Amino acid sequence: MNSVPFDLTGKRVYVAGHRGMVGSALVRRLAREGVTIVTVDRNDIDLRNQAAVFDWFAKVKPQVVFLAAAKVGGILANDTLRADFIYDNIAIATNVIHAAHRNGAEKLMFLGSSCIYPQLAPQPLREDMVLTGPLEPTNEPYAVAKIAGIKMAEAYRSQYGNDFISVMPTNLYGPGDNYHPEHSHVVAALIRRFHEAKAAGVKSVSVWGTGTPRREFLYVDDMADACVYLMRVYSGAGLINIGAGKDITIAEFARLVADVVHYRGEIIFEPSKPDGTPRKLLDVGRLEELGWRARTSLADGLKQAYQAYLTRR
Ligand SMILES: NC(=O)C1=CN([C@@H]2O[C@H](COP(=O)(O)OP(=O)(O)OC[C@H]3O[C@@H](n4cnc5c(N)ncnc54)[C@H](OP(=O)(O)O)[C@@H]3O)[C@@H](O)[C@H]2O)C=CC1
Ligand SMILES: C[C@H]1O[C@H](OP(=O)(O)OP(=O)(O)OC[C@H]2O[C@@H](n3cnc4c(=O)[nH]c(N)nc43)[C@H](O)[C@@H]2O)[C@@H](O)[C@@H](O)C1=O
């Protein structure tokens, strides 16, 4: 596996999706790197608009690109807004990756997701398991769009020699998360639901599904640190999983969140809501071989995430 030092110092670094949870964590993390961070608001450039993206790239010519922009959501959003998830995410990936190539970007990192792996693949999930089996139905459109982005990065490396890499993050949480009652991921959803139940003195709180699926959670500032680290040290066609290396059942996780929020009521499960894939623990062997490990424990991360929720603007 190639480990080629890439010096970020003094470079013009474009963070696509800079207002999002990962994008804002990347901006925080890159502030320590002596780079010129370049961003553009969605109201100015909709990354689904190819002409606008090509014009902007030709003017700004970012040297490095973190492609964190995407249509993102939890299991219910993915399962209901299926056309939006595939259209937006294929459009964003194709426009930004091609624009980076056309304008000579020295390096680009595409952010995929752990949902690209087959629904029932052996665990933990290794990077070579992509496309070895059927995908999880609830987020298949999103996963197909992410796989397209991965394949584009590989194809541009093969045909044009572009140094475009792809990383596969596990479930992420932390400051700047999306707290939408239906469309959020489980961490933000339960922080908000338990907090509101505590404030209202509600006797019980419902958690979707059976509580039996297992999930791995990585604090978003660890994710940003891993991305900057890999941008500096990794250059290759293969994917790199970014994870915490351990998982937990949703039932145990809900208990953890209730404890952090100090909610004392009952937790009841709603089996009519989708469980999604039973497990998606990432194999982080490649990441550790490259010298990076997650530092924030789930207990500490949840405390910080709850504080961020309480102080969010
Ligand atoms: N959250 C998670 O658990 C995981 C996330 N990922 C990946 O990490 C990346 C970031 O995710 P996350 O930070 O959670 O997502 P967010 O939804 O928090 O951020 C996504 C960002 O993309 C921007 N964006 C979306 N559509 C467009 C568009 N058409 N034009 C311009 N900008 C757009 C949004 O802008 P605006 O805010 O203005 O709408 C937002 O800033 C994504 O690629 C996602 O697939 C991977 C695995 C897990
Ligand atoms: C990152 C990943 O995120 C998505 O996949 P997911 O991991 O299934 O995402 P999730 O966080 O929404 O659910 C995790 C588990 O949690 C349970 N669960 C309980 N109660 C709530 C709840 O209130 N909200 C949500 N969302 N889930 C709940 C839920 O039933 C499921 O078993 C992909 O669409 C895709 O976007 C992707 O790549």
XYZ file of C-alpha atoms and ligand atoms in Angstrom:
399
model
C 0.000 0.000 0.000
C 1.499 3.357 -1.026
C 2.441 5.689 1.796
C 3.715 8.798 0.027
C 4.249 12.007 2.055
C 2.220 14.903 0.588
C 3.008 18.367 1.993
C -0.147 20.449 2.567
C 1.718 23.554 3.769
C 0.796 26.697 1.843
C -1.657 24.886 -0.431
C -5.116 26.150 -1.473
C -7.361 23.524 0.114
C -11.029 23.325 -0.918
C -13.398 21.794 1.651
C -16.555 20.877 -0.270
C -19.420 20.750 2.241
C -17.676 23.075 4.720
C -20.872 23.883 6.615
C -21.718 20.248 7.296
C -20.725 18.159 10.293
C -17.622 16.644 8.640
C -16.817 19.735 6.546
C -16.833 22.039 9.563
C -14.668 19.564 11.491
C -12.232 19.543 8.558
C -12.108 23.368 8.604
C -11.367 23.261 12.362
C -8.652 20.638 11.854
C -7.046 22.303 8.799
C -6.716 25.601 10.690
C -3.598 24.061 12.291
C -2.007 23.082 8.957
C -0.759 26.398 7.516
C -2.995 26.086 4.463
C -5.365 28.486 2.682
C -8.816 27.030 3.224
C -11.174 27.696 0.308
C -14.940 27.281 0.634
C -18.024 28.311 -1.336
C -21.593 28.463 -0.060
C -24.246 26.254 -1.531
C -26.329 29.351 -2.356
C -23.479 30.529 -4.596
C -22.498 27.206 -6.141
C -24.883 24.234 -6.179
C -22.471 21.352 -6.734
C -25.117 19.560 -8.822
C -24.709 22.316 -11.436
C -21.850 21.178 -13.664
C -21.265 24.506 -15.476
C -21.190 26.438 -12.204
C -18.757 23.942 -10.656
C -16.481 23.992 -13.722
C -16.444 27.817 -13.831
C -15.705 28.104 -10.125
C -12.886 25.543 -10.242
C -11.315 27.312 -13.294
C -11.285 30.588 -11.350
C -10.132 29.292 -7.941
C -7.971 26.298 -8.984
C -7.837 24.584 -5.591
C -4.697 22.467 -5.235
C -6.221 20.027 -2.732
C -9.887 18.941 -2.403
C -11.720 17.260 0.487
C -15.018 16.152 -1.100
C -17.288 16.013 1.962
C -20.316 17.594 0.265
C -23.202 15.160 -0.189
C -26.894 14.600 0.391
C -26.671 12.825 3.767
C -29.230 11.378 6.129
C -30.252 8.514 8.356
C -31.983 5.299 7.496
C -35.488 6.775 7.035
C -34.269 9.659 4.853
C -32.292 7.227 2.695
C -35.227 4.850 2.391
C -37.775 7.522 1.434
C -35.832 10.141 -0.547
C -34.256 7.492 -2.789
C -34.177 9.545 -6.003
C -32.702 12.600 -4.248
C -29.941 10.510 -2.665
C -28.830 8.932 -5.925
C -29.197 12.012 -8.132
C -27.584 14.556 -5.785
C -24.685 12.341 -4.799
C -23.815 11.147 -8.305
C -24.038 14.742 -9.599
C -21.854 16.151 -6.799
C -19.239 13.399 -7.175
C -19.025 13.562 -10.979
C -18.893 17.367 -11.116
C -16.284 17.885 -8.394
C -14.033 14.972 -9.355
C -14.037 15.952 -13.043
C -13.502 19.647 -12.239
C -10.549 18.730 -9.997
C -9.057 16.771 -12.882
C -9.690 19.535 -15.475
C -7.994 22.109 -13.244
C -4.961 20.110 -12.202
C -5.768 19.553 -8.531
C -2.736 17.849 -6.986
C -4.828 15.647 -4.649
C -8.499 14.913 -3.929
C -10.118 12.842 -1.183
C -13.572 11.409 -1.873
C -15.652 10.545 1.204
C -17.651 7.362 0.731
C -19.534 5.567 3.492
C -19.615 2.206 5.245
C -23.009 1.544 3.639
C -21.208 0.667 0.373
C -20.445 -2.814 1.746
C -22.820 -5.749 1.164
C -25.705 -6.032 3.645
C -24.582 -9.413 4.981
C -20.845 -9.299 4.384
C -18.579 -11.057 6.917
C -17.493 -8.758 9.756
C -15.375 -6.792 10.226
C -15.744 -5.271 6.757
C -12.529 -5.213 4.702
C -12.025 -2.737 1.852
C -11.890 -5.586 -0.715
C -15.483 -6.627 0.086
C -17.005 -3.833 -2.046
C -19.361 -5.176 -4.770
C -19.172 -8.752 -3.461
C -22.858 -8.996 -2.577
C -26.274 -7.278 -2.488
C -26.453 -3.910 -0.752
C -28.627 -2.960 2.239
C -31.979 -2.024 0.575
C -32.752 0.990 2.808
C -29.752 2.953 1.534
C -28.975 1.292 -1.814
C -29.381 4.482 -3.943
C -26.965 6.379 -1.672
C -24.548 3.444 -1.639
C -24.588 3.147 -5.446
C -23.809 6.874 -5.731
C -20.930 6.497 -3.280
C -19.587 3.473 -5.159
C -19.732 5.559 -8.369
C -17.579 8.222 -6.683
C -15.073 5.609 -5.535
C -14.885 4.094 -9.029
C -14.438 7.560 -10.572
C -11.497 8.336 -8.308
C -9.912 4.995 -9.228
C -10.588 5.511 -12.967
C -9.079 9.016 -13.015
C -5.984 7.675 -11.255
C -5.718 4.877 -13.800
C -6.354 6.898 -16.994
C -4.902 10.298 -16.064
C -2.634 9.596 -13.107
C -4.659 11.890 -10.794
C -3.802 11.421 -7.121
C -7.439 10.942 -6.078
C -8.056 8.779 -2.989
C -11.229 7.410 -1.338
C -11.973 6.855 2.333
C -14.878 4.890 3.860
C -16.029 6.413 7.168
C -18.207 4.555 9.653
C -21.210 6.242 11.344
C -20.140 9.702 12.490
C -21.424 12.071 15.178
C -20.502 15.267 16.975
C -20.744 19.058 16.649
C -22.714 20.256 13.620
C -24.743 17.060 13.302
C -28.199 17.083 11.697
C -30.947 16.914 14.372
C -33.907 16.632 11.985
C -36.542 14.491 13.817
C -37.008 12.043 10.919
C -33.986 12.501 8.640
C -31.112 12.468 11.156
C -28.807 9.580 12.010
C -29.334 7.655 15.232
C -26.871 9.566 17.423
C -28.329 13.026 16.771
C -31.874 11.632 16.804
C -31.537 10.048 20.246
C -29.648 12.967 21.805
C -32.468 15.272 20.761
C -35.288 12.823 21.662
C -33.949 11.990 25.138
C -33.187 15.649 25.848
C -36.678 16.764 24.843
C -38.257 13.892 26.841
C -36.269 14.865 29.939
C -37.246 18.516 29.558
C -40.923 17.589 29.110
C -40.922 14.917 31.845
C -42.087 12.248 29.380
C -42.278 8.748 30.920
C -40.920 6.772 27.969
C -38.983 7.306 24.749
C -39.245 5.217 21.596
C -36.190 3.980 19.729
C -36.593 2.749 16.137
C -36.276 -0.897 15.194
C -35.600 -3.883 17.450
C -32.453 -2.506 19.132
C -30.507 -5.573 17.984
C -28.461 -4.091 15.066
C -24.880 -3.195 15.897
C -23.241 0.080 14.880
C -19.769 1.592 15.115
C -19.508 5.302 15.931
C -16.604 7.661 15.307
C -16.417 11.190 16.750
C -16.296 13.687 13.898
C -13.139 15.496 15.063
C -11.324 12.139 15.020
C -12.689 11.657 11.492
C -11.327 15.047 10.381
C -7.939 14.229 11.914
C -7.873 10.904 10.066
C -8.746 12.629 6.772
C -5.925 15.188 7.094
C -3.533 12.430 8.160
C -4.439 10.228 5.160
C -4.279 13.180 2.747
C -0.679 13.634 3.929
C 0.453 9.987 3.980
C -1.731 7.882 1.656
C -1.742 7.739 -2.122
C -3.298 4.728 -3.848
C -6.287 3.276 -5.699
C -7.494 1.196 -2.751
C -10.075 2.375 -0.217
C -9.189 3.126 3.365
C -11.797 2.435 6.079
C -11.974 5.061 8.839
C -13.514 3.657 11.993
C -13.275 3.310 15.758
C -12.674 -0.454 15.636
C -15.562 -1.512 17.892
C -19.355 -1.568 17.748
C -22.355 -1.668 20.094
C -26.002 -2.732 19.820
C -28.538 0.034 19.305
C -30.203 -1.013 22.567
C -26.944 -0.606 24.540
C -26.269 2.642 22.654
C -29.701 4.075 23.527
C -28.984 3.342 27.203
C -25.630 5.187 26.876
C -27.313 8.254 25.387
C -30.034 8.238 28.076
C -27.315 8.165 30.741
C -25.356 11.044 29.132
C -28.548 13.121 28.849
C -29.614 12.051 32.380
C -32.956 10.772 31.108
C -34.456 8.390 33.687
C -37.586 7.202 31.841
C -38.303 3.953 29.982
C -36.878 3.053 26.565
C -39.310 1.251 24.250
C -38.491 -0.139 20.812
C -40.514 0.313 17.607
C -39.960 -2.844 15.528
C -42.181 -1.369 12.789
C -39.348 1.071 11.976
C -36.429 -0.279 9.834
C -33.376 -1.843 11.487
C -31.227 -1.512 8.382
C -28.169 -3.685 8.037
C -27.605 -5.971 11.057
C -23.951 -4.938 11.476
C -21.268 -2.879 9.693
C -18.103 -2.906 11.773
C -15.158 -1.700 9.689
C -11.822 -3.481 9.553
C -9.374 -0.663 10.381
C -6.217 -2.744 9.764
C -5.077 -0.643 6.777
C -5.676 2.605 8.677
C -3.689 1.350 11.674
C -0.933 0.093 9.366
C -0.682 3.666 8.048
C -0.283 4.864 11.648
C -3.647 6.276 12.710
C -6.049 5.266 15.491
C -9.200 6.895 16.858
C -8.671 8.657 20.195
C -12.151 9.692 21.431
C -14.084 7.039 23.358
C -17.816 6.724 22.700
C -18.577 7.815 26.277
C -16.428 10.966 25.944
C -17.643 11.656 22.431
C -21.280 11.473 23.460
C -20.688 13.928 26.315
C -19.051 16.371 23.866
C -21.804 15.792 21.292
C -24.499 16.501 23.884
C -22.735 19.733 24.915
C -22.570 20.703 21.239
C -26.310 20.021 20.943
C -27.058 22.199 23.975
C -24.967 25.097 22.646
C -25.846 24.761 18.932
C -26.871 27.943 17.089
N -22.705 11.542 8.962
C -22.303 10.283 8.852
O -22.583 9.436 9.728
C -21.468 9.845 7.678
C -21.126 10.727 6.652
N -20.361 10.265 5.607
C -19.986 11.165 4.503
O -19.316 12.290 5.029
C -19.601 13.441 4.219
C -20.141 14.555 5.080
O -21.259 14.078 5.783
P -21.931 15.028 6.904
O -20.999 16.116 7.264
O -22.467 14.122 7.953
O -23.173 15.636 6.108
P -23.873 17.049 6.292
O -25.252 16.898 5.739
O -23.690 17.543 7.682
O -23.027 18.001 5.321
C -23.125 17.844 3.934
C -22.664 19.126 3.306
O -22.805 19.022 1.897
C -23.402 20.206 1.415
N -24.200 19.948 0.214
C -25.157 19.015 0.045
N -25.685 19.122 -1.193
C -25.034 20.161 -1.811
C -25.124 20.767 -3.084
N -25.998 20.328 -3.976
N -24.306 21.801 -3.370
C -23.425 22.256 -2.464
N -23.275 21.717 -1.223
C -24.083 20.685 -0.912
C -24.301 20.680 2.542
O -24.513 22.072 2.381
P -25.674 22.813 3.187
O -25.339 22.633 4.632
O -25.566 24.237 2.757
O -26.956 22.119 2.780
C -23.458 20.329 3.754
O -22.580 21.380 4.048
C -20.590 12.975 3.151
O -19.888 12.693 1.955
C -21.171 11.696 3.740
O -21.572 10.799 2.724
C -19.930 8.959 5.530
C -20.257 8.078 6.524
C -21.023 8.446 7.674
C -23.892 6.361 8.057
C -24.973 5.452 7.519
O -26.227 5.845 8.014
C -27.335 5.153 7.471
O -27.346 3.857 7.914
P -27.562 3.471 9.424
O -26.279 3.214 10.046
O -28.606 2.390 9.465
O -28.118 4.819 10.008
P -28.967 5.343 11.192
O -28.012 6.057 12.084
O -30.119 6.118 10.632
O -29.587 4.047 11.953
C -28.755 3.227 12.705
C -29.616 2.280 13.513
O -30.227 3.047 14.554
C -31.599 2.694 14.655
N -32.359 3.819 15.232
C -33.028 3.761 16.419
N -33.662 4.927 16.661
C -33.369 5.739 15.598
C -33.762 7.081 15.294
O -34.530 7.763 16.035
N -33.250 7.598 14.129
C -32.422 6.881 13.307
N -31.957 7.465 12.192
N -32.062 5.593 13.557
C -32.541 5.042 14.704
C -31.976 2.389 13.210
O -33.174 1.616 13.202
C -30.759 1.613 12.743
O -30.851 0.276 13.150
C -27.336 5.034 5.987
O -28.610 5.408 5.560
C -26.232 5.810 5.390
O -26.505 7.179 5.458
C -24.966 5.533 6.050
O -23.951 5.395 5.410
